[in-house]
mmCIF file of C-alpha atoms and ligand atoms in Angstrom:
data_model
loop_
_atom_site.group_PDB
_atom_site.id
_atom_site.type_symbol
_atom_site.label_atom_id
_atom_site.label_comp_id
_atom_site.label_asym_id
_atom_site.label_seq_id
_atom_site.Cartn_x
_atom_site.Cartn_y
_atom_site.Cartn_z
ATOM 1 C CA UNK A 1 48.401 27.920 19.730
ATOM 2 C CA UNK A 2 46.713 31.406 21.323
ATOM 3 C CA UNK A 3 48.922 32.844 18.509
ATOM 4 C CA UNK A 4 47.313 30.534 15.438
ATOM 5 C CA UNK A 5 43.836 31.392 16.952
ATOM 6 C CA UNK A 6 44.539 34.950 17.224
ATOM 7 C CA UNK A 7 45.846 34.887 13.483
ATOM 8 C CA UNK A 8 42.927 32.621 12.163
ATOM 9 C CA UNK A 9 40.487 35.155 14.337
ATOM 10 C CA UNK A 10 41.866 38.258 12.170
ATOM 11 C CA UNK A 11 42.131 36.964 9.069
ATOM 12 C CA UNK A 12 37.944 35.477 9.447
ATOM 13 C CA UNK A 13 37.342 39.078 10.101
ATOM 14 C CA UNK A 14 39.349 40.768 7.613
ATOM 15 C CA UNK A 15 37.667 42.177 4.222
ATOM 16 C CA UNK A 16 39.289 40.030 1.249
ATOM 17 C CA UNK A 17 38.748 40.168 -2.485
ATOM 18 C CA UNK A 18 37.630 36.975 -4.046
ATOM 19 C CA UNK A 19 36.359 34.929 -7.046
ATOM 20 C CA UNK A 20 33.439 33.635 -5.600
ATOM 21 C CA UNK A 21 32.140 32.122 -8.519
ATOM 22 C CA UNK A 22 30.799 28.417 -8.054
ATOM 23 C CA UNK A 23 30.803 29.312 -4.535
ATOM 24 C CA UNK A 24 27.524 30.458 -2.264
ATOM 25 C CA UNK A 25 27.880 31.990 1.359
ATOM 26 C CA UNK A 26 25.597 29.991 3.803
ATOM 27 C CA UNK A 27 24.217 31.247 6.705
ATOM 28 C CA UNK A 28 23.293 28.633 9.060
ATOM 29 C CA UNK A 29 21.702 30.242 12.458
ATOM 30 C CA UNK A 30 18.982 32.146 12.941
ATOM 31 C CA UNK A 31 20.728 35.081 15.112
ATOM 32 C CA UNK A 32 20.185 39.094 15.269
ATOM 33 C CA UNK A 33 24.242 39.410 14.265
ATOM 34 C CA UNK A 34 25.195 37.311 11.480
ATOM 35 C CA UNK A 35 25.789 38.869 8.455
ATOM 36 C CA UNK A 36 28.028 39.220 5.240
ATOM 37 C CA UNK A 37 29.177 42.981 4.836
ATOM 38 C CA UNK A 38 29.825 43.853 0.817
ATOM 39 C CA UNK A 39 32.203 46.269 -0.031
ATOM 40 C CA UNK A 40 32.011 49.318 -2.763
ATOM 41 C CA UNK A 41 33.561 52.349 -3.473
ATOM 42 C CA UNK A 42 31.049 53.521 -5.245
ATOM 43 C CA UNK A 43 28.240 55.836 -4.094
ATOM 44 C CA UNK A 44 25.489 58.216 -4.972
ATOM 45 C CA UNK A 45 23.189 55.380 -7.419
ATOM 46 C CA UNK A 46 20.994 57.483 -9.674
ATOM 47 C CA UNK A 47 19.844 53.510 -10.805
ATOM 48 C CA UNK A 48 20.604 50.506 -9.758
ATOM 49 C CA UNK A 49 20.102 46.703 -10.558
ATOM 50 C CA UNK A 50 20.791 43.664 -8.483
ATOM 51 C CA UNK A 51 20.772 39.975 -8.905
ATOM 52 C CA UNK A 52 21.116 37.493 -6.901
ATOM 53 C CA UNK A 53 20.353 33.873 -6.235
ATOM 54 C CA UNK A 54 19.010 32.750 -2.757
ATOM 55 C CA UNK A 55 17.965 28.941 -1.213
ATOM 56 C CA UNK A 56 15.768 29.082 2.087
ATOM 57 C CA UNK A 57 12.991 27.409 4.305
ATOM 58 C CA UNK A 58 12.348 30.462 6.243
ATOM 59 C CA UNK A 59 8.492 31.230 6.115
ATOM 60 C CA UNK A 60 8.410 34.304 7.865
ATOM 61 C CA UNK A 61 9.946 37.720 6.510
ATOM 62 C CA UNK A 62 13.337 37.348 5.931
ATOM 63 C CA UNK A 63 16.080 40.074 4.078
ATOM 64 C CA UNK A 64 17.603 39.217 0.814
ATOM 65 C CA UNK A 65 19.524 42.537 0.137
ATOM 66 C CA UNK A 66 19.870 45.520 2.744
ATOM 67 C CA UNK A 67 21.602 48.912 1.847
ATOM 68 C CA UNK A 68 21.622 51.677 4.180
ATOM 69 C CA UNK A 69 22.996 55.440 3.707
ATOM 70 C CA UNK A 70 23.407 57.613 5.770
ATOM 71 C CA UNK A 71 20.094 59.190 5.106
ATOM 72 C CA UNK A 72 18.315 56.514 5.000
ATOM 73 C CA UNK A 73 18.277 52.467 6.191
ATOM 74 C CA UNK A 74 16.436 51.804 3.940
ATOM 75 C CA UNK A 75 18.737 52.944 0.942
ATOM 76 C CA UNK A 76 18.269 49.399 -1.212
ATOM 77 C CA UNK A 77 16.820 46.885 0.404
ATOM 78 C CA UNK A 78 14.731 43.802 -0.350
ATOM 79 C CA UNK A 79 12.462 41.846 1.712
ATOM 80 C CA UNK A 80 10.104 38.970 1.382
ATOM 81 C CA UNK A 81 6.945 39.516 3.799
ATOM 82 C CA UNK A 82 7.182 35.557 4.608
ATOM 83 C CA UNK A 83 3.663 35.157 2.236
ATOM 84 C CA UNK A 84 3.835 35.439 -1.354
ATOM 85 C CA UNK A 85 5.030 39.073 -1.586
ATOM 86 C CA UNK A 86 8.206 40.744 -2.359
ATOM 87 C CA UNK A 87 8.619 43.966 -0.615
ATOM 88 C CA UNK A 88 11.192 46.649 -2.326
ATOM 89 C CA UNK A 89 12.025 49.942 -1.059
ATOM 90 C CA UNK A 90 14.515 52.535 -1.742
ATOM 91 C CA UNK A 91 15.063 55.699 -0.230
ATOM 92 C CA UNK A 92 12.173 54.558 2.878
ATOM 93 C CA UNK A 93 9.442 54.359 0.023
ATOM 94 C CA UNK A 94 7.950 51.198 -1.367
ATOM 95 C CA UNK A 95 6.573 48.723 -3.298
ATOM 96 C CA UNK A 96 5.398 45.987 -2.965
ATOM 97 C CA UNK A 97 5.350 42.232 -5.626
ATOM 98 C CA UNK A 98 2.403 40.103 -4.947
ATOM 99 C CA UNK A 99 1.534 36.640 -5.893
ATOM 100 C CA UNK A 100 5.166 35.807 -6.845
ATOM 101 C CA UNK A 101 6.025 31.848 -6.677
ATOM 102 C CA UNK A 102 8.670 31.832 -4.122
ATOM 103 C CA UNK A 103 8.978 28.359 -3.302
ATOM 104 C CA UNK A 104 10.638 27.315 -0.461
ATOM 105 C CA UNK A 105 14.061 25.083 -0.836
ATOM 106 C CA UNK A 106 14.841 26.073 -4.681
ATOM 107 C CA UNK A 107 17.066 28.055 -5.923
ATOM 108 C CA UNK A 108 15.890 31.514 -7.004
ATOM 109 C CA UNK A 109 17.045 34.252 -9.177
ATOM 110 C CA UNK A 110 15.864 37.497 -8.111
ATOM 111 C CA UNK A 111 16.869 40.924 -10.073
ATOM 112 C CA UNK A 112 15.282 44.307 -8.986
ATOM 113 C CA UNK A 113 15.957 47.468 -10.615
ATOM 114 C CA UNK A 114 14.869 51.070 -10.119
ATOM 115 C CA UNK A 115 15.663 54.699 -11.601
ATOM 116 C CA UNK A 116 15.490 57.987 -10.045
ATOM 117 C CA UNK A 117 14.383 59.419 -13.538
ATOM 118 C CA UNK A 118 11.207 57.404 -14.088
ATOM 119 C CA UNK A 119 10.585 56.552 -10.349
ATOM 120 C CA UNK A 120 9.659 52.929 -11.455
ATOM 121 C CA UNK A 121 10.712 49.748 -10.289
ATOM 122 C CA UNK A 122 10.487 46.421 -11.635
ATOM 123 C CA UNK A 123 11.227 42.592 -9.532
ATOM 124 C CA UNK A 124 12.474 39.366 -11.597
ATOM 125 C CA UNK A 125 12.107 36.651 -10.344
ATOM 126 C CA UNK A 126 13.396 33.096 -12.034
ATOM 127 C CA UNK A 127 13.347 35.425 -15.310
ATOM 128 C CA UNK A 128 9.482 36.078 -14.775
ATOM 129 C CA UNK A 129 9.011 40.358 -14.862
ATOM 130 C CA UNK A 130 6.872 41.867 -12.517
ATOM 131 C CA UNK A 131 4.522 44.676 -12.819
ATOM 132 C CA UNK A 132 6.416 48.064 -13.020
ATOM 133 C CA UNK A 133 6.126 50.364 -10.346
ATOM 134 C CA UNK A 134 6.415 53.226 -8.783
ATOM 135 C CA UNK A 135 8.646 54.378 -5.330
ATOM 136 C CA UNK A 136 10.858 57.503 -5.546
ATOM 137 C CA UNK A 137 11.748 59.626 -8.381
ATOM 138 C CA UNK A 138 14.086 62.540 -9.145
ATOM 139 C CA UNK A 139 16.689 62.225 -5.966
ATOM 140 C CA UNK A 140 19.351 59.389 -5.944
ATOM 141 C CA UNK A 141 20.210 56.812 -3.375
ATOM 142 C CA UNK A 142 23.289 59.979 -1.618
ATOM 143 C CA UNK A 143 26.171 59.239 0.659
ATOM 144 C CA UNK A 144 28.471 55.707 1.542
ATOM 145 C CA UNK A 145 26.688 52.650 1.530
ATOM 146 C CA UNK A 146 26.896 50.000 4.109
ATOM 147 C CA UNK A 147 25.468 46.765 1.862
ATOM 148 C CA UNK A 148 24.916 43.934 3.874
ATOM 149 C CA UNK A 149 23.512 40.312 3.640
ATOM 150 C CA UNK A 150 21.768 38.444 6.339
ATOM 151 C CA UNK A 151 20.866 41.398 8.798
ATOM 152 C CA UNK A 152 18.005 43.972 7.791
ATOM 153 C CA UNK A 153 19.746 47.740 8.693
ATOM 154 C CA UNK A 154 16.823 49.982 10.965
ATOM 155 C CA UNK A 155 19.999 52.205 10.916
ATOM 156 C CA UNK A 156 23.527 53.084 9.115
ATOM 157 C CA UNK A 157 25.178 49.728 9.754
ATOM 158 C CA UNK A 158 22.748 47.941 12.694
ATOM 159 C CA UNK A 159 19.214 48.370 14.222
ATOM 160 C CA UNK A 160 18.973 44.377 13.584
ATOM 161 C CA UNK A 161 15.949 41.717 14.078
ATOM 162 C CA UNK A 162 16.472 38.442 14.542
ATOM 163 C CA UNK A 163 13.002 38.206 12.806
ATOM 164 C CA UNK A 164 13.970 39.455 9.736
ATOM 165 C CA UNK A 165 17.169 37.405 9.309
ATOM 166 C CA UNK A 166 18.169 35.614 6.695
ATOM 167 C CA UNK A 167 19.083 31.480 6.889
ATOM 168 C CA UNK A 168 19.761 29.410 4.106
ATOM 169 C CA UNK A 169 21.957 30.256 0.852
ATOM 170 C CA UNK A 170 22.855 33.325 -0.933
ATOM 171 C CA UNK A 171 24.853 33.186 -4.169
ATOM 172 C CA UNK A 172 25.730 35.559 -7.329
ATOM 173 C CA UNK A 173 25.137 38.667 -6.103
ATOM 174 C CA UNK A 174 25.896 41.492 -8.304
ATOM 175 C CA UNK A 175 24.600 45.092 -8.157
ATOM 176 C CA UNK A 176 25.007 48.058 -11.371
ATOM 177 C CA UNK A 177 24.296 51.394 -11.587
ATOM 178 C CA UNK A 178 22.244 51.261 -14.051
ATOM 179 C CA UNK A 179 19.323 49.279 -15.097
ATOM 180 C CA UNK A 180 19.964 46.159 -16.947
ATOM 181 C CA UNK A 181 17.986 45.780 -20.061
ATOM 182 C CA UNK A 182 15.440 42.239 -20.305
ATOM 183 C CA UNK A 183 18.226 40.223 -22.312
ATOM 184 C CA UNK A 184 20.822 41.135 -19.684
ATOM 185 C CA UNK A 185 18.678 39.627 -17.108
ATOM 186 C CA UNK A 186 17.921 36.817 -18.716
ATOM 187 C CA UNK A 187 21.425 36.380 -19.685
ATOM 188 C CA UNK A 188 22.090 36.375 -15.915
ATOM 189 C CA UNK A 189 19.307 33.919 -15.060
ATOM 190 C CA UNK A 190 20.380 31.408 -17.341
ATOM 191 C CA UNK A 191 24.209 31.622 -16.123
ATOM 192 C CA UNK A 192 25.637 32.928 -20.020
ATOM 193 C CA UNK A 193 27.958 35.150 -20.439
ATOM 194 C CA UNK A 194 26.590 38.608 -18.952
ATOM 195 C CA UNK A 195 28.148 41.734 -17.817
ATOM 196 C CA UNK A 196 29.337 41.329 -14.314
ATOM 197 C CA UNK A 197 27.994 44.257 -11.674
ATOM 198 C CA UNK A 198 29.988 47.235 -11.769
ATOM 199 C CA UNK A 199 29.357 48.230 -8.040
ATOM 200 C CA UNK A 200 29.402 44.413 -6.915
ATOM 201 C CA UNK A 201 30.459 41.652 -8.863
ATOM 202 C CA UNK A 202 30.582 38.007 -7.188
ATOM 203 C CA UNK A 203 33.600 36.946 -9.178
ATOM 204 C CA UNK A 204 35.474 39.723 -7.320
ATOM 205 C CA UNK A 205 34.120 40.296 -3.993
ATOM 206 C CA UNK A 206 35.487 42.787 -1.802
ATOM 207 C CA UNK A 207 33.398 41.303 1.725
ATOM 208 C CA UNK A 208 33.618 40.269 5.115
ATOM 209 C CA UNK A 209 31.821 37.805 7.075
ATOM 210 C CA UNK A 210 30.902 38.923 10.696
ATOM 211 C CA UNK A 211 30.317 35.634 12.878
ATOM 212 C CA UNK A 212 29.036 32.322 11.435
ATOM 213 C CA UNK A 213 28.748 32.311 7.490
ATOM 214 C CA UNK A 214 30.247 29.780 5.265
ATOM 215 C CA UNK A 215 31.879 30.094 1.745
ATOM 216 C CA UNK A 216 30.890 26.716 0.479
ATOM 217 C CA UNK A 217 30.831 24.859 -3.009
ATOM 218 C CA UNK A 218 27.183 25.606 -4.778
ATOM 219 C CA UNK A 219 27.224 22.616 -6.649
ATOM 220 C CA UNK A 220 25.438 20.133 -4.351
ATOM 221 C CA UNK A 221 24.485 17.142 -7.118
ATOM 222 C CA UNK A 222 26.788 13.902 -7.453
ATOM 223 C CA UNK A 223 28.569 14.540 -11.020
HETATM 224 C C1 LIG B 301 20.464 40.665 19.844
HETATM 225 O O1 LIG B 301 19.547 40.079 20.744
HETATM 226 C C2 LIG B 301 19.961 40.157 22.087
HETATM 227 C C3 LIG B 301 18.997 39.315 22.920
HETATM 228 O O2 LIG B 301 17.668 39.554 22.558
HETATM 229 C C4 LIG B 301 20.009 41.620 22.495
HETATM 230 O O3 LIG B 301 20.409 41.756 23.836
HETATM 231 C C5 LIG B 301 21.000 42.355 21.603
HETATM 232 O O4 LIG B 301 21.001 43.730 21.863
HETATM 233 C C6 LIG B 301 20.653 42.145 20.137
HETATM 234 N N1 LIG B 301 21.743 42.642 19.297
HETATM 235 C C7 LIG B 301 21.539 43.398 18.223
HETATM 236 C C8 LIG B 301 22.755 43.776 17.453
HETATM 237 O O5 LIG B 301 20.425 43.733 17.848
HETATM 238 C C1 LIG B 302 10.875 37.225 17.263
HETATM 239 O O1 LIG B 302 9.767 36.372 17.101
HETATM 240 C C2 LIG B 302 9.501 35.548 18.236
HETATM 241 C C3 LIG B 302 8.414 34.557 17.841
HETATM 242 O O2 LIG B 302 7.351 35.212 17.208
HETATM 243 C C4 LIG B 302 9.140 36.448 19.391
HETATM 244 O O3 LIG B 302 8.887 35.674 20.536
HETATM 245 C C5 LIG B 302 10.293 37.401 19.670
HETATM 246 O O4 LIG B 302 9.954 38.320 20.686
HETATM 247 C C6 LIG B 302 10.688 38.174 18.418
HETATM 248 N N1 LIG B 302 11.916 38.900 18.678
HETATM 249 C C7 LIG B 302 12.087 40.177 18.376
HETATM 250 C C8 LIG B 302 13.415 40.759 18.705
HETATM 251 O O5 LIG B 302 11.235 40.851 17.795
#
């Protein structure tokens, strides 16, 4: 019996490669240690896109996407300010998306993309562009990433808030190195055939769950 827990303990905390397609994690606590670590091996983004889907009720700030260097916590990250703004920053600077309609239990698709060469950065959400704008230009996103989902990183891997968690659903992440054009996006928004992520790619997931987060069925409708 200690033996079968001991074995079922290792294998919830060891990182595994996985189809998660259909599938959604779902975080359901509000804690200051939960959290989904996603694995890469690549590094040093001179652009990047990521999409994702995300369900929640949370009305405060929560994370949707935190990647830290070792340079800076703030390598990637995404945060909604828990009004009607989405916060981006990369590199420590920032922008910010206002008057977005984030509703609360819905389903969202959210893509956000940014290049070093331009500086500009642009938020999706449902499909819907935002205004283009400008955080960082001319230095990429340097060193090993530590992406993460459910914990905001104030440093290389921790520095969490329990007030910036994330509860509810996340699903379909994927993250490029390279911004995806406005049919890509779209592609991904309505589900069609698009180019998986080449850094992260849901239907082969290299993660690991740390404490209480689900891999659950998305489809919640009787068929
Ligand atoms: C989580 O919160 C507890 C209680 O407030 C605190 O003692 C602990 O250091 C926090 N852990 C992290 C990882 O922030
Ligand atoms: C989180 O928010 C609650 C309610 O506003 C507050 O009491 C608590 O001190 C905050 N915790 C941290 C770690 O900031």
């Amino acid at each position: 019996m200690r033996l079968l827990l001991l074995v079922g303990m290792l294998t919830a905390c060891a990182a595994i490669t996985q189809d998660l397609s259909g599938k959604m994690f779902t975080f359901p606590l509000e804690t200051n240690t939960t959290h989904v670590k996603l694995r890469t091996t690549k590094q040093d983004f001179n652009a990047v896109t990521v999409c994702q889907r995300s369900f929640t009720d949370l009305k405060r700030i929560h994370v949707l996407f935190s990647l830290a260097v070792p340079t800076f916590a703030n390598g990637f990250m995404l945060l909604w300010d828990g009004s009607d703004e989405l916060e981006f920053y990369t590199q420590n600077k920032f922008a910010v998306f206002a008057k977005l309609d984030y509703k609360l239990n819905t389903w969202h698709s959210i893509c956000i993309t940014w290049d070093s060469a331009s500086g500009l950065a642009q938020m999706w959400l449902d499909g819907l562009p935002s205004v283009r704008k400008f955080t960082i230009s001319g230095s990429k996103i340097r060193g090993a990433p530590i992406i993460m989902l459910g914990q905001e990183q104030d440093s290389h891997g921790g520095g969490f808030d329990i007030n910036q968690s994330f509860v509810g659903m996340l699903s379909d992440v994927h993250m490029w190195d390279y911004v995806l054009s406005a049919c890509e996006i779209q592609k991904y928004v309505d589900e069609r055939n698009f180019t998986p992520g080449n850094v992260l790619n849901w239907a082969a997931l290299d993660y690991q769950i740390i404490e209480k987060v689900m891999v659950e069925n998305k489809a919640m409708v009787c068929t």
